[in-house]
Coordinates of C-alpha atoms in Angstrom, one line a residue:
Chain S
X1 CA -3.6 -8.2 -41.4
X2 CA -4.0 -10.9 -44.0
X3 CA -4.9 -14.3 -42.8
X4 CA -2.6 -16.1 -45.1
X5 CA 0.6 -14.7 -43.6
X6 CA 3.1 -12.5 -45.4
X7 CA 3.6 -13.0 -49.2
X8 CA 6.6 -15.0 -50.4
X9 CA 8.0 -13.0 -53.4
X10 CA 10.4 -10.3 -52.3
X11 CA 8.6 -7.3 -53.9
X12 CA 5.2 -7.9 -52.3
X13 CA 6.9 -8.8 -49.1
X14 CA 8.6 -5.4 -49.0
X15 CA 5.3 -3.7 -49.8
X16 CA 3.6 -5.7 -47.0
X17 CA 6.3 -4.9 -44.6
X18 CA 6.1 -1.2 -45.4
X19 CA 2.3 -1.3 -44.9
X20 CA 2.7 -2.9 -41.5
X21 CA 5.4 -0.3 -40.6
X22 CA 3.1 2.5 -41.7
X23 CA 0.3 1.2 -39.7
X24 CA 2.4 0.8 -36.6
X25 CA 3.9 4.3 -36.9
X26 CA 0.4 5.7 -37.3
X27 CA -0.8 3.9 -34.2
X28 CA 2.2 5.1 -32.2
X29 CA 1.7 8.7 -33.3
X30 CA -2.0 8.5 -32.4
X31 CA -1.3 7.1 -28.9
X32 CA 1.4 9.6 -28.4
X33 CA -0.9 12.5 -29.4
X34 CA -3.7 11.3 -27.1
X35 CA -1.2 11.0 -24.3
X36 CA 0.1 14.5 -24.9
X37 CA -3.3 16.0 -25.0
X38 CA -4.3 14.2 -21.7
X39 CA -1.1 15.2 -20.0
X40 CA -1.5 18.8 -21.2
X41 CA -5.0 18.9 -19.9
X42 CA -3.9 17.4 -16.6
X43 CA -1.1 19.9 -16.4
X44 CA -3.6 22.8 -16.9
X45 CA -5.9 21.4 -14.2
X46 CA -3.0 20.7 -11.9
X47 CA -1.7 24.2 -12.2
X48 CA 1.7 23.0 -13.3
X49 CA 3.8 26.0 -14.1
X50 CA 7.4 25.5 -15.1
X51 CA 8.3 29.0 -13.7
X52 CA 6.9 28.0 -10.4
X53 CA 8.7 24.7 -10.6
X54 CA 12.1 26.3 -11.1
X55 CA 11.3 28.9 -8.4
X56 CA 10.3 26.1 -6.1
X57 CA 13.5 24.2 -6.5
X58 CA 15.8 26.6 -4.5
X59 CA 13.0 27.0 -1.9
X60 CA 12.9 23.3 -1.5
X61 CA 16.7 23.2 -1.0
X62 CA 16.5 26.0 1.5
X63 CA 13.7 24.1 3.4
X64 CA 15.8 20.9 3.6
X65 CA 18.8 22.8 4.8
X66 CA 16.6 24.6 7.3
X67 CA 15.2 21.4 8.9
X68 CA 18.6 19.8 9.3
X69 CA 20.0 20.3 12.7
X70 CA 23.3 22.0 13.4
X71 CA 25.6 19.3 14.8
X72 CA 29.2 20.2 15.4
X73 CA 31.8 17.6 16.2
X74 CA 33.2 19.5 19.2
X75 CA 30.0 19.4 21.2
X76 CA 28.3 16.5 19.5
X77 CA 26.4 15.2 22.6
X78 CA 25.0 18.6 23.5
X79 CA 23.9 19.3 19.9
X80 CA 22.2 15.9 19.5
X81 CA 20.4 16.3 22.8
X82 CA 19.2 19.8 21.8
X83 CA 18.0 18.4 18.5
X84 CA 16.2 15.6 20.3
X85 CA 14.9 17.7 23.1
X86 CA 11.4 16.2 23.0
X87 CA 12.6 12.6 22.7
X88 CA 10.5 11.3 25.6
X89 CA 7.2 12.6 24.3
X90 CA 8.1 11.7 20.7
X91 CA 8.9 8.1 21.7
X92 CA 5.6 7.8 23.5
X93 CA 3.8 9.0 20.4
X94 CA 5.9 6.7 18.2
X95 CA 4.7 3.9 20.5
X96 CA 1.1 5.0 20.0
X97 CA 1.7 4.9 16.3
X98 CA 3.0 1.3 16.5
X99 CA 0.1 0.3 18.8
X100 CA -2.4 1.7 16.4
X101 CA -0.8 -0.2 13.5
X102 CA -0.5 -3.5 15.5
X103 CA -4.0 -3.4 16.9
X104 CA -5.5 -2.3 13.6
X105 CA -3.7 -5.1 11.7
X106 CA -4.6 -7.8 14.3
X107 CA -8.3 -6.9 14.6
X108 CA -8.7 -6.0 11.0
X109 CA -6.8 -9.2 10.1
X110 CA -9.2 -11.3 12.2
X111 CA -12.2 -9.7 10.4
X112 CA -10.6 -10.2 7.1
X113 CA -9.8 -13.8 7.8
X114 CA -13.3 -14.7 8.8
X115 CA -14.7 -12.6 5.9
X116 CA -12.5 -14.2 3.4
X117 CA -14.3 -17.6 3.7
X118 CA -17.6 -15.9 2.9
X119 CA -16.1 -13.8 0.1
X120 CA -14.4 -16.7 -1.7
X121 CA -16.6 -17.9 -4.6
X122 CA -15.8 -21.5 -4.1
X123 CA -16.5 -21.6 -0.3
X124 CA -19.3 -19.1 0.3
X125 CA -22.1 -20.8 2.1
X126 CA -24.7 -18.8 0.2
X127 CA -24.2 -16.9 -3.0
X128 CA -25.8 -13.7 -1.7
X129 CA -23.7 -13.8 1.5
X130 CA -20.6 -14.0 -0.7
X131 CA -21.7 -11.0 -2.7
X132 CA -22.3 -9.0 0.4
X133 CA -18.9 -9.9 1.9
X134 CA -17.2 -8.9 -1.4
X135 CA -19.0 -5.5 -1.4
X136 CA -17.9 -4.9 2.2
X137 CA -14.3 -5.7 1.4
X138 CA -14.5 -3.5 -1.7
X139 CA -15.8 -0.5 0.2
X140 CA -13.4 -1.1 3.1
X141 CA -10.3 -0.9 0.9
X142 CA -11.5 1.8 -1.5
X143 CA -12.0 4.5 1.2
X144 CA -8.6 5.7 2.5
X145 CA -7.8 5.2 6.2
X146 CA -7.6 9.0 6.7
X147 CA -11.2 9.5 5.5
X148 CA -12.4 6.9 8.0
X149 CA -10.3 8.6 10.6
X150 CA -11.9 12.0 9.9
X151 CA -15.3 10.4 10.5
X152 CA -14.3 8.4 13.6
X153 CA -12.6 11.3 15.3
X154 CA -16.0 12.9 15.3
X155 CA -17.8 9.8 16.6
X156 CA -15.3 8.5 19.1
X157 CA -13.4 11.6 20.0
X158 CA -9.8 12.7 19.3
X159 CA -7.2 10.1 20.1
X160 CA -5.7 6.9 18.9
X161 CA -8.9 4.9 19.3
X162 CA -10.4 6.5 16.2
X163 CA -7.2 5.7 14.4
X164 CA -7.3 2.1 15.3
X165 CA -10.9 1.8 14.0
X166 CA -9.9 3.5 10.8
X167 CA -7.0 1.1 10.2
X168 CA -9.2 -1.9 11.1
X169 CA -11.8 -1.0 8.4
X170 CA -9.2 -0.5 5.7
X171 CA -7.2 -3.6 6.7
X172 CA -10.4 -5.6 6.7
X173 CA -11.1 -4.7 3.1
X174 CA -7.6 -4.9 1.7
X175 CA -6.6 -8.1 3.5
X176 CA -10.1 -9.7 3.1
X177 CA -9.8 -9.4 -0.7
X178 CA -6.3 -10.9 -0.8
X179 CA -7.2 -13.8 1.5
X180 CA -10.4 -14.5 -0.4
X181 CA -8.3 -14.8 -3.6
X182 CA -6.0 -17.2 -1.8
X183 CA -9.1 -19.1 -0.7
X184 CA -10.3 -19.3 -4.3
X185 CA -7.1 -21.1 -5.3
X186 CA -7.1 -23.8 -2.6
X187 CA -7.4 -27.5 -3.3
X188 CA -11.1 -28.3 -2.8
X189 CA -10.6 -32.0 -2.1
X190 CA -9.9 -31.6 1.7
X191 CA -13.0 -29.4 1.9
X192 CA -15.2 -32.0 0.2
X193 CA -13.7 -34.7 2.5
X194 CA -14.6 -32.6 5.5
X195 CA -18.1 -32.2 4.3
X196 CA -18.3 -35.9 3.5
X197 CA -17.3 -36.7 7.1
X198 CA -20.2 -34.7 8.3
X199 CA -18.5 -31.4 9.2
X200 CA -20.6 -28.3 9.1
X201 CA -19.5 -25.3 7.1
X202 CA -17.5 -23.6 9.8
X203 CA -15.7 -26.7 10.9
X204 CA -14.8 -27.5 7.2
X205 CA -13.4 -24.1 6.8
X206 CA -11.4 -24.4 10.0
X207 CA -10.0 -27.9 9.3
X208 CA -9.8 -28.0 5.5
X209 CA -9.5 -24.5 4.1
X210 CA -7.7 -22.5 6.8
X211 CA -4.6 -24.8 7.0
X212 CA -4.1 -24.3 3.2
X213 CA -4.1 -20.5 3.3
X214 CA -2.5 -19.9 6.8
X215 CA 1.0 -19.2 5.6
X216 CA -0.2 -16.9 2.8
X217 CA -2.5 -15.1 5.2
X218 CA 0.2 -14.6 7.8
X219 CA 2.6 -13.3 5.2
X220 CA -0.1 -10.9 3.8
X221 CA -0.9 -9.7 7.3
X222 CA 2.7 -9.0 8.1
X223 CA 3.0 -7.1 4.8
X224 CA -0.1 -5.2 5.8
X225 CA 1.5 -4.3 9.1
X226 CA 4.3 -2.6 7.3
X227 CA 1.8 -0.6 5.3
X228 CA -0.2 0.2 8.4
X229 CA 2.7 1.6 10.3
X230 CA 3.2 4.1 7.5
X231 CA -0.6 4.9 7.5
X232 CA -0.7 5.2 11.3
X233 CA 2.1 7.7 11.2
X234 CA -0.1 10.3 9.4
X235 CA -3.4 9.7 11.2
X236 CA -2.5 12.3 13.8
X237 CA -2.9 15.0 11.2
X238 CA -6.7 14.6 11.6
X239 CA -6.4 14.0 15.3
X240 CA -6.5 10.2 15.3
X241 CA -3.5 9.6 17.5
X242 CA 0.1 8.8 17.0
X243 CA 3.1 10.9 16.0
X244 CA 1.4 12.5 13.0
X245 CA -0.1 15.4 15.0
X246 CA 3.3 16.4 16.4
X247 CA 4.9 16.3 13.0
X248 CA 2.0 18.3 11.5
X249 CA 2.3 20.9 14.2
X250 CA 6.1 21.1 13.8
X251 CA 5.8 21.6 10.1
X252 CA 3.0 24.2 10.4
X253 CA 4.8 26.2 13.1
X254 CA 8.1 26.0 11.2
X255 CA 9.9 24.4 14.1
X256 CA 12.4 23.2 11.6
X257 CA 14.8 20.9 13.5
X258 CA 11.8 19.2 15.2
X259 CA 10.6 18.2 11.7
X260 CA 13.8 16.3 10.9
X261 CA 14.0 14.8 14.4
X262 CA 10.5 13.4 14.2
X263 CA 11.1 12.2 10.7
X264 CA 14.2 10.4 11.7
X265 CA 12.4 8.6 14.6
X266 CA 9.7 7.7 12.2
X267 CA 12.0 6.3 9.5
X268 CA 13.8 4.3 12.2
X269 CA 10.5 2.8 13.3
X270 CA 9.5 2.0 9.8
X271 CA 12.8 0.4 9.1
X272 CA 12.7 -1.8 12.2
X273 CA 9.2 -3.0 11.4
X274 CA 10.1 -3.6 7.7
X275 CA 13.2 -5.6 8.5
X276 CA 11.5 -7.7 11.2
X277 CA 8.4 -8.3 9.1
X278 CA 10.5 -9.3 6.0
X279 CA 12.4 -11.7 8.2
X280 CA 9.2 -13.3 9.6
X281 CA 7.6 -13.4 6.2
X282 CA 10.5 -15.3 4.8
X283 CA 10.3 -17.7 7.7
X284 CA 6.5 -18.2 7.1
X285 CA 6.5 -18.6 3.4
X286 CA 10.1 -19.3 2.3
X287 CA 12.4 -17.1 0.3
X288 CA 11.5 -15.9 -3.1
X289 CA 7.8 -15.7 -2.6
X290 CA 7.2 -11.9 -2.5
X291 CA 3.9 -10.1 -2.0
X292 CA 3.0 -7.3 -4.3
X293 CA 2.6 -3.9 -2.7
Chain B
X1 CA -17.5 -55.7 19.0
X2 CA -14.2 -55.8 20.7
X3 CA -11.9 -52.9 20.6
X4 CA -8.6 -53.4 19.0
X5 CA -5.9 -53.6 21.6
X6 CA -4.1 -50.3 22.2
X7 CA -0.5 -50.0 21.1
X8 CA 1.8 -52.0 23.5
X9 CA 3.2 -49.6 26.0
X10 CA 6.8 -50.5 25.4
X11 CA 6.4 -50.1 21.6
X12 CA 4.7 -46.8 22.2
X13 CA 7.6 -45.5 24.3
X14 CA 10.1 -46.7 21.7
X15 CA 8.2 -44.9 19.0
X16 CA 7.9 -41.8 21.0
X17 CA 11.6 -41.7 21.8
X18 CA 12.3 -41.8 18.1
X19 CA 9.6 -39.4 16.9
X20 CA 8.4 -37.3 19.8
X21 CA 5.7 -35.6 17.8
X22 CA 4.2 -38.8 16.4
X23 CA 1.0 -38.7 18.5
X24 CA 0.6 -35.0 18.6
X25 CA 2.4 -32.0 20.1
X26 CA 4.8 -32.7 23.0
X27 CA 4.3 -31.0 26.5
X28 CA 7.2 -28.7 25.4
X29 CA 5.2 -27.7 22.3
X30 CA 2.2 -27.0 24.4
X31 CA 4.2 -24.9 26.8
X32 CA 5.6 -22.9 23.8
X33 CA 2.2 -22.4 22.3
X34 CA 0.8 -21.3 25.6
X35 CA 3.6 -18.8 26.1
X36 CA 3.1 -17.5 22.5
X37 CA -0.6 -17.1 23.2
X38 CA 0.1 -15.2 26.4
X39 CA 2.5 -12.9 24.8
X40 CA 0.0 -12.1 22.0
X41 CA -2.8 -11.6 24.6
X42 CA -0.5 -9.3 26.6
X43 CA 0.4 -7.2 23.5
X44 CA -3.2 -6.9 22.5
X45 CA -4.3 -6.1 26.1
X46 CA -1.7 -3.5 26.5
X47 CA -2.6 -2.0 23.1
X48 CA -6.3 -1.8 23.9
X49 CA -5.4 -0.2 27.3
X50 CA -3.1 2.3 25.6
X51 CA -5.7 3.5 23.1
X52 CA -8.3 3.7 25.9
X53 CA -10.8 1.3 24.3
X54 CA -13.4 1.1 27.0
X55 CA -16.8 -0.5 26.3
X56 CA -18.7 2.7 27.3
X57 CA -16.6 4.7 24.8
X58 CA -17.3 2.2 22.0
X59 CA -21.0 2.1 22.8
X60 CA -21.2 5.9 22.9
X61 CA -19.2 6.3 19.7
X62 CA -21.4 3.8 17.8
X63 CA -24.4 5.8 18.9
X64 CA -22.9 8.9 17.5
X65 CA -21.9 7.1 14.4
X66 CA -25.6 6.2 13.9
X67 CA -26.4 9.9 14.1
X68 CA -23.7 10.7 11.6
X69 CA -25.2 8.2 9.1
X70 CA -28.6 9.8 9.6
X71 CA -27.1 13.2 8.8
X72 CA -25.4 11.8 5.8
X73 CA -28.7 10.8 4.2
X74 CA -29.5 11.8 1.6
X75 CA -26.1 12.7 0.1
X76 CA -26.2 16.0 -1.8
X77 CA -23.8 18.1 -3.8
X78 CA -25.1 21.2 -2.0
X79 CA -25.5 23.0 -5.3
X80 CA -21.7 22.8 -6.0
X81 CA -21.6 19.8 -8.2
X82 CA -19.5 21.6 -10.8
X83 CA -16.9 22.7 -8.2
X84 CA -16.7 19.1 -6.9
X85 CA -16.3 17.7 -10.4
X86 CA -13.4 20.1 -11.0
X87 CA -11.8 19.2 -7.7
X88 CA -12.1 15.5 -8.7
X89 CA -10.5 16.3 -12.0
X90 CA -7.7 18.0 -10.2
X91 CA -7.2 14.9 -8.1
X92 CA -7.0 12.8 -11.2
X93 CA -4.6 15.3 -12.8
X94 CA -2.3 15.2 -9.7
X95 CA -2.3 11.4 -9.8
X96 CA -1.6 11.3 -13.5
X97 CA 1.2 13.8 -13.6
X98 CA 2.7 12.6 -10.4
X99 CA 2.8 9.0 -11.7
X100 CA 4.2 9.9 -15.1
X101 CA 6.9 12.2 -13.6
X102 CA 7.9 9.6 -11.1
X103 CA 8.1 6.9 -13.8
X104 CA 10.3 9.1 -16.1
X105 CA 12.6 10.0 -13.2
X106 CA 12.7 6.4 -11.9
X107 CA 13.6 4.8 -15.2
X108 CA 17.3 5.6 -15.2
X109 CA 17.4 5.2 -11.4
X110 CA 16.0 1.7 -11.7
X111 CA 18.8 0.7 -14.1
X112 CA 21.4 2.1 -11.7
X113 CA 19.8 0.1 -8.8
X114 CA 19.8 -3.2 -10.7
X115 CA 22.5 -5.7 -9.7
X116 CA 23.0 -6.9 -13.3
X117 CA 23.6 -3.3 -14.6
X118 CA 25.5 -1.5 -12.0
X119 CA 27.9 -4.0 -10.6
X120 CA 29.5 -1.7 -8.0
X121 CA 27.9 -2.6 -4.7
X122 CA 29.4 0.5 -3.0
X123 CA 27.3 2.7 -5.3
X124 CA 24.3 0.5 -5.6
X125 CA 23.5 -0.2 -2.0
X126 CA 23.4 3.4 -0.7
X127 CA 21.1 4.2 -3.6
X128 CA 18.7 1.5 -2.6
X129 CA 18.8 2.4 1.1
X130 CA 18.0 6.0 0.2
X131 CA 15.1 4.8 -1.9
X132 CA 13.9 2.7 1.1
X133 CA 13.9 5.8 3.3
X134 CA 11.8 7.6 0.7
X135 CA 9.3 4.7 0.6
X136 CA 9.2 4.7 4.4
X137 CA 7.6 8.1 4.6
X138 CA 3.9 8.4 3.8
X139 CA 2.8 10.5 0.9
X140 CA 0.8 12.8 3.2
X141 CA 4.0 13.7 5.1
X142 CA 5.6 14.6 1.7
X143 CA 2.5 16.7 0.9
X144 CA 2.9 18.6 4.3
X145 CA 6.5 19.3 3.6
X146 CA 6.0 20.4 0.0
X147 CA 3.1 22.6 1.0
X148 CA 5.4 24.3 3.5
X149 CA 8.2 24.5 0.9
X150 CA 6.4 25.6 -2.3
X151 CA 3.0 26.8 -1.0
X152 CA -0.6 25.5 -1.1
X153 CA -2.1 24.0 -4.2
X154 CA -2.0 21.0 -6.5
X155 CA 1.6 21.6 -7.5
X156 CA 2.7 20.6 -3.9
X157 CA 0.5 17.5 -4.3
X158 CA 2.1 16.5 -7.6
X159 CA 5.6 16.8 -6.1
X160 CA 4.5 14.7 -3.1
X161 CA 3.1 11.9 -5.2
X162 CA 6.1 12.0 -7.6
X163 CA 8.8 12.0 -5.0
X164 CA 7.1 9.3 -3.0
X165 CA 6.7 7.1 -6.1
X166 CA 10.3 7.6 -7.2
X167 CA 11.1 5.5 -4.2
X168 CA 8.5 2.8 -5.1
X169 CA 9.2 2.8 -8.9
X170 CA 13.0 2.7 -8.7
X171 CA 12.9 -0.3 -6.4
X172 CA 10.3 -2.2 -8.5
X173 CA 12.0 -1.3 -11.8
X174 CA 15.3 -2.4 -10.4
X175 CA 13.8 -5.7 -9.4
X176 CA 12.2 -6.2 -12.8
X177 CA 15.5 -5.5 -14.5
X178 CA 17.3 -8.0 -12.2
X179 CA 14.7 -10.6 -13.0
X180 CA 15.3 -10.5 -16.8
X181 CA 16.7 -13.5 -18.6
X182 CA 20.5 -13.1 -19.2
X183 CA 20.3 -15.0 -22.5
X184 CA 19.3 -12.1 -24.8
X185 CA 21.9 -9.8 -23.2
X186 CA 24.6 -12.3 -23.7
X187 CA 23.5 -12.8 -27.3
X188 CA 23.5 -9.1 -28.0
X189 CA 26.9 -8.7 -26.4
X190 CA 28.2 -11.6 -28.5
X191 CA 27.0 -10.1 -31.7
X192 CA 29.0 -6.9 -31.0
X193 CA 26.5 -4.6 -29.2
X194 CA 27.9 -2.0 -26.9
X195 CA 26.7 -1.9 -23.3
X196 CA 24.0 0.7 -24.0
X197 CA 22.8 -1.2 -27.1
X198 CA 22.6 -4.4 -25.1
X199 CA 20.4 -2.7 -22.5
X200 CA 18.3 -1.2 -25.3
X201 CA 17.7 -4.3 -27.4
X202 CA 18.0 -7.2 -24.8
X203 CA 16.8 -5.8 -21.5
X204 CA 14.3 -3.0 -22.2
X205 CA 12.0 -5.3 -24.3
X206 CA 11.9 -7.7 -21.4
X207 CA 11.1 -5.2 -18.7
X208 CA 8.8 -2.9 -20.6
X209 CA 5.5 -4.8 -20.0
X210 CA 6.4 -5.3 -16.3
X211 CA 7.2 -1.6 -15.9
X212 CA 4.0 -0.5 -17.7
X213 CA 1.9 -2.7 -15.5
X214 CA 3.6 -1.3 -12.3
X215 CA 2.9 2.2 -13.6
X216 CA -0.8 1.5 -14.1
X217 CA -1.0 -0.1 -10.6
X218 CA 0.6 2.9 -9.0
X219 CA -1.7 5.2 -10.9
X220 CA -4.6 3.4 -9.2
X221 CA -2.9 3.9 -5.8
X222 CA -2.1 7.5 -6.5
X223 CA -5.7 8.4 -7.3
X224 CA -6.4 7.3 -3.8
X225 CA -3.4 9.2 -2.4
X226 CA -4.3 12.3 -4.5
X227 CA -7.8 12.2 -3.1
X228 CA -6.6 12.8 0.4
X229 CA -3.6 15.1 0.2
X230 CA -6.1 18.0 -0.1
X231 CA -6.6 17.5 3.7
X232 CA -3.2 19.3 4.2
X233 CA -3.8 21.8 1.3
X234 CA -2.0 20.0 -1.5
X235 CA -4.9 20.2 -4.0
X236 CA -7.6 17.8 -5.1
X237 CA -10.9 16.8 -3.6
X238 CA -9.6 16.0 -0.2
X239 CA -9.7 19.7 0.7
X240 CA -13.4 19.8 -0.1
X241 CA -14.0 16.7 1.9
X242 CA -12.2 17.7 5.0
X243 CA -13.9 21.2 4.9
X244 CA -17.3 19.6 4.7
X245 CA -16.5 17.3 7.7
X246 CA -15.0 20.1 9.8
X247 CA -18.1 22.2 9.0
X248 CA -20.5 19.4 9.9
X249 CA -22.0 19.2 6.3
X250 CA -22.3 15.5 6.5
X251 CA -24.7 15.1 3.6
X252 CA -22.2 16.8 1.3
X253 CA -19.3 14.8 2.8
X254 CA -21.2 11.6 2.0
X255 CA -21.7 12.8 -1.6
X256 CA -18.0 13.4 -2.0
X257 CA -17.1 10.0 -0.5
X258 CA -19.5 8.4 -2.9
X259 CA -18.0 10.3 -5.8
X260 CA -14.6 9.0 -4.7
X261 CA -15.8 5.5 -4.3
X262 CA -17.3 5.4 -7.8
X263 CA -14.2 7.0 -9.4
X264 CA -11.7 4.8 -7.7
X265 CA -13.7 1.6 -8.5
X266 CA -14.0 2.6 -12.2
X267 CA -10.3 3.4 -12.5
X268 CA -9.4 0.2 -10.7
X269 CA -11.5 -1.9 -13.1
X270 CA -10.1 -0.2 -16.2
X271 CA -6.5 -0.4 -15.0
X272 CA -6.9 -4.0 -13.9
X273 CA -8.1 -4.9 -17.5
X274 CA -5.3 -3.0 -19.1
X275 CA -2.7 -4.6 -16.8
X276 CA -3.9 -8.1 -17.6
X277 CA -3.7 -7.2 -21.4
X278 CA -0.2 -5.8 -21.0
X279 CA 1.2 -8.8 -19.2
X280 CA -0.5 -10.8 -21.9
X281 CA -2.9 -13.1 -20.0

């Protein structure tokens, strides 16, 4: 591009314009070609086969119609109770799922909150401590819950306790990073005032930094709870408690209507938590302020 | 030094009648706080009891975790480095195709879900509720279902990632479209554009950067998702990882986890940079 801007006489302006257009077209073609090559390579590695895709479609339709229960209007009650034959056990497992999510969010949130003051660049008592805290958060949120769960099931035995620990670690990392970023954006004057009054580091954080991020932190934590309910619903697949195991078994054993029954209960749980949490978040932080997924 | 006299009692009572919280929380506030604290403690206590978190169990587990960490050192590929790299590539391929497919499918759905495009509430709201349901189900459950429906392999994984993200993308795209400035659309309509032309020339240019940045962000997320769906047989490196853990090859499991960590961190950094550039900061 010329530094003097486009020329003023019509002919050279047209030439200039054509040159720019050509360059842009060339760039778009190049980007498109690279994208196509990458996608083609990915499709090869991912074994994408259009024939399989079209063959899979009707099978998918069949599967969906298989898992749906037969419910006739004339004996509606009997059909529903047959569909929901395991309701008591499923509700207990759904409760487990909720417990895993709540406990994981609460304890992971507590760790994240305390860690965030170390991880914030403007508040860290020592630089090296801040670096360590940031690394812990990074590893915590990079490893998926289910991988932690695989490991913890070995160490702590099968059951929801391993799931709670898995959720705690991941929540610690994810929430710790977000809260540390909130901490980095606070007004530093109250913190300086607290130091000037002779507060030590911990007291300054409690009295000057925490009140500034408390609404943000609460809203992040509630949002995390919504995510964790979804995460906790699959931990059972690796034996870490909750409804996941039952769903896994139902799908593996082709107990079709059980699949849809459990899915329905799960969707209801997620919906209740989402609506409650959204309501609370709006109360905490006011409408319009949304947290990114 | 003499202390300043305290506030006259009558004045204090007057002030308190007018502003009960002037000198701090009222007894009622304290009661409310205590009740809230008790409820929280009760919920946590019940939860801890429910998951059977006894101190012995924690101590025992931490001991075993120490052993595991010893077994994990040093991490090794177990002579199968090439195979693991291919599995990792498969994970990336699943994430990439799943994200692109979901984005392409969600683009029109997003417009239909936006308040300023589709004005019929009766059509729009059921669409958005259906998308909420899709978003409520974890990608691993979709993977399980697709493995049962179309068989083992990365294809099931791609479908799982794509379907799950249609729910996410459509909602985010619809919100981005609703957040556009009405001015350009009015201008385009006033200069004689049809409805479709208005969308193309007044709304699409506004939402494109937002949409691209969402796509990149979800690609990051999907790399993570695609790295675990192998646990249920939907392709990618998760299969290798869960096999190593089930077979007690902890040093190889540690190697795979490290591979994943590095890959995810590199992709996050690149994508973060790109997103900042797209949004233009």
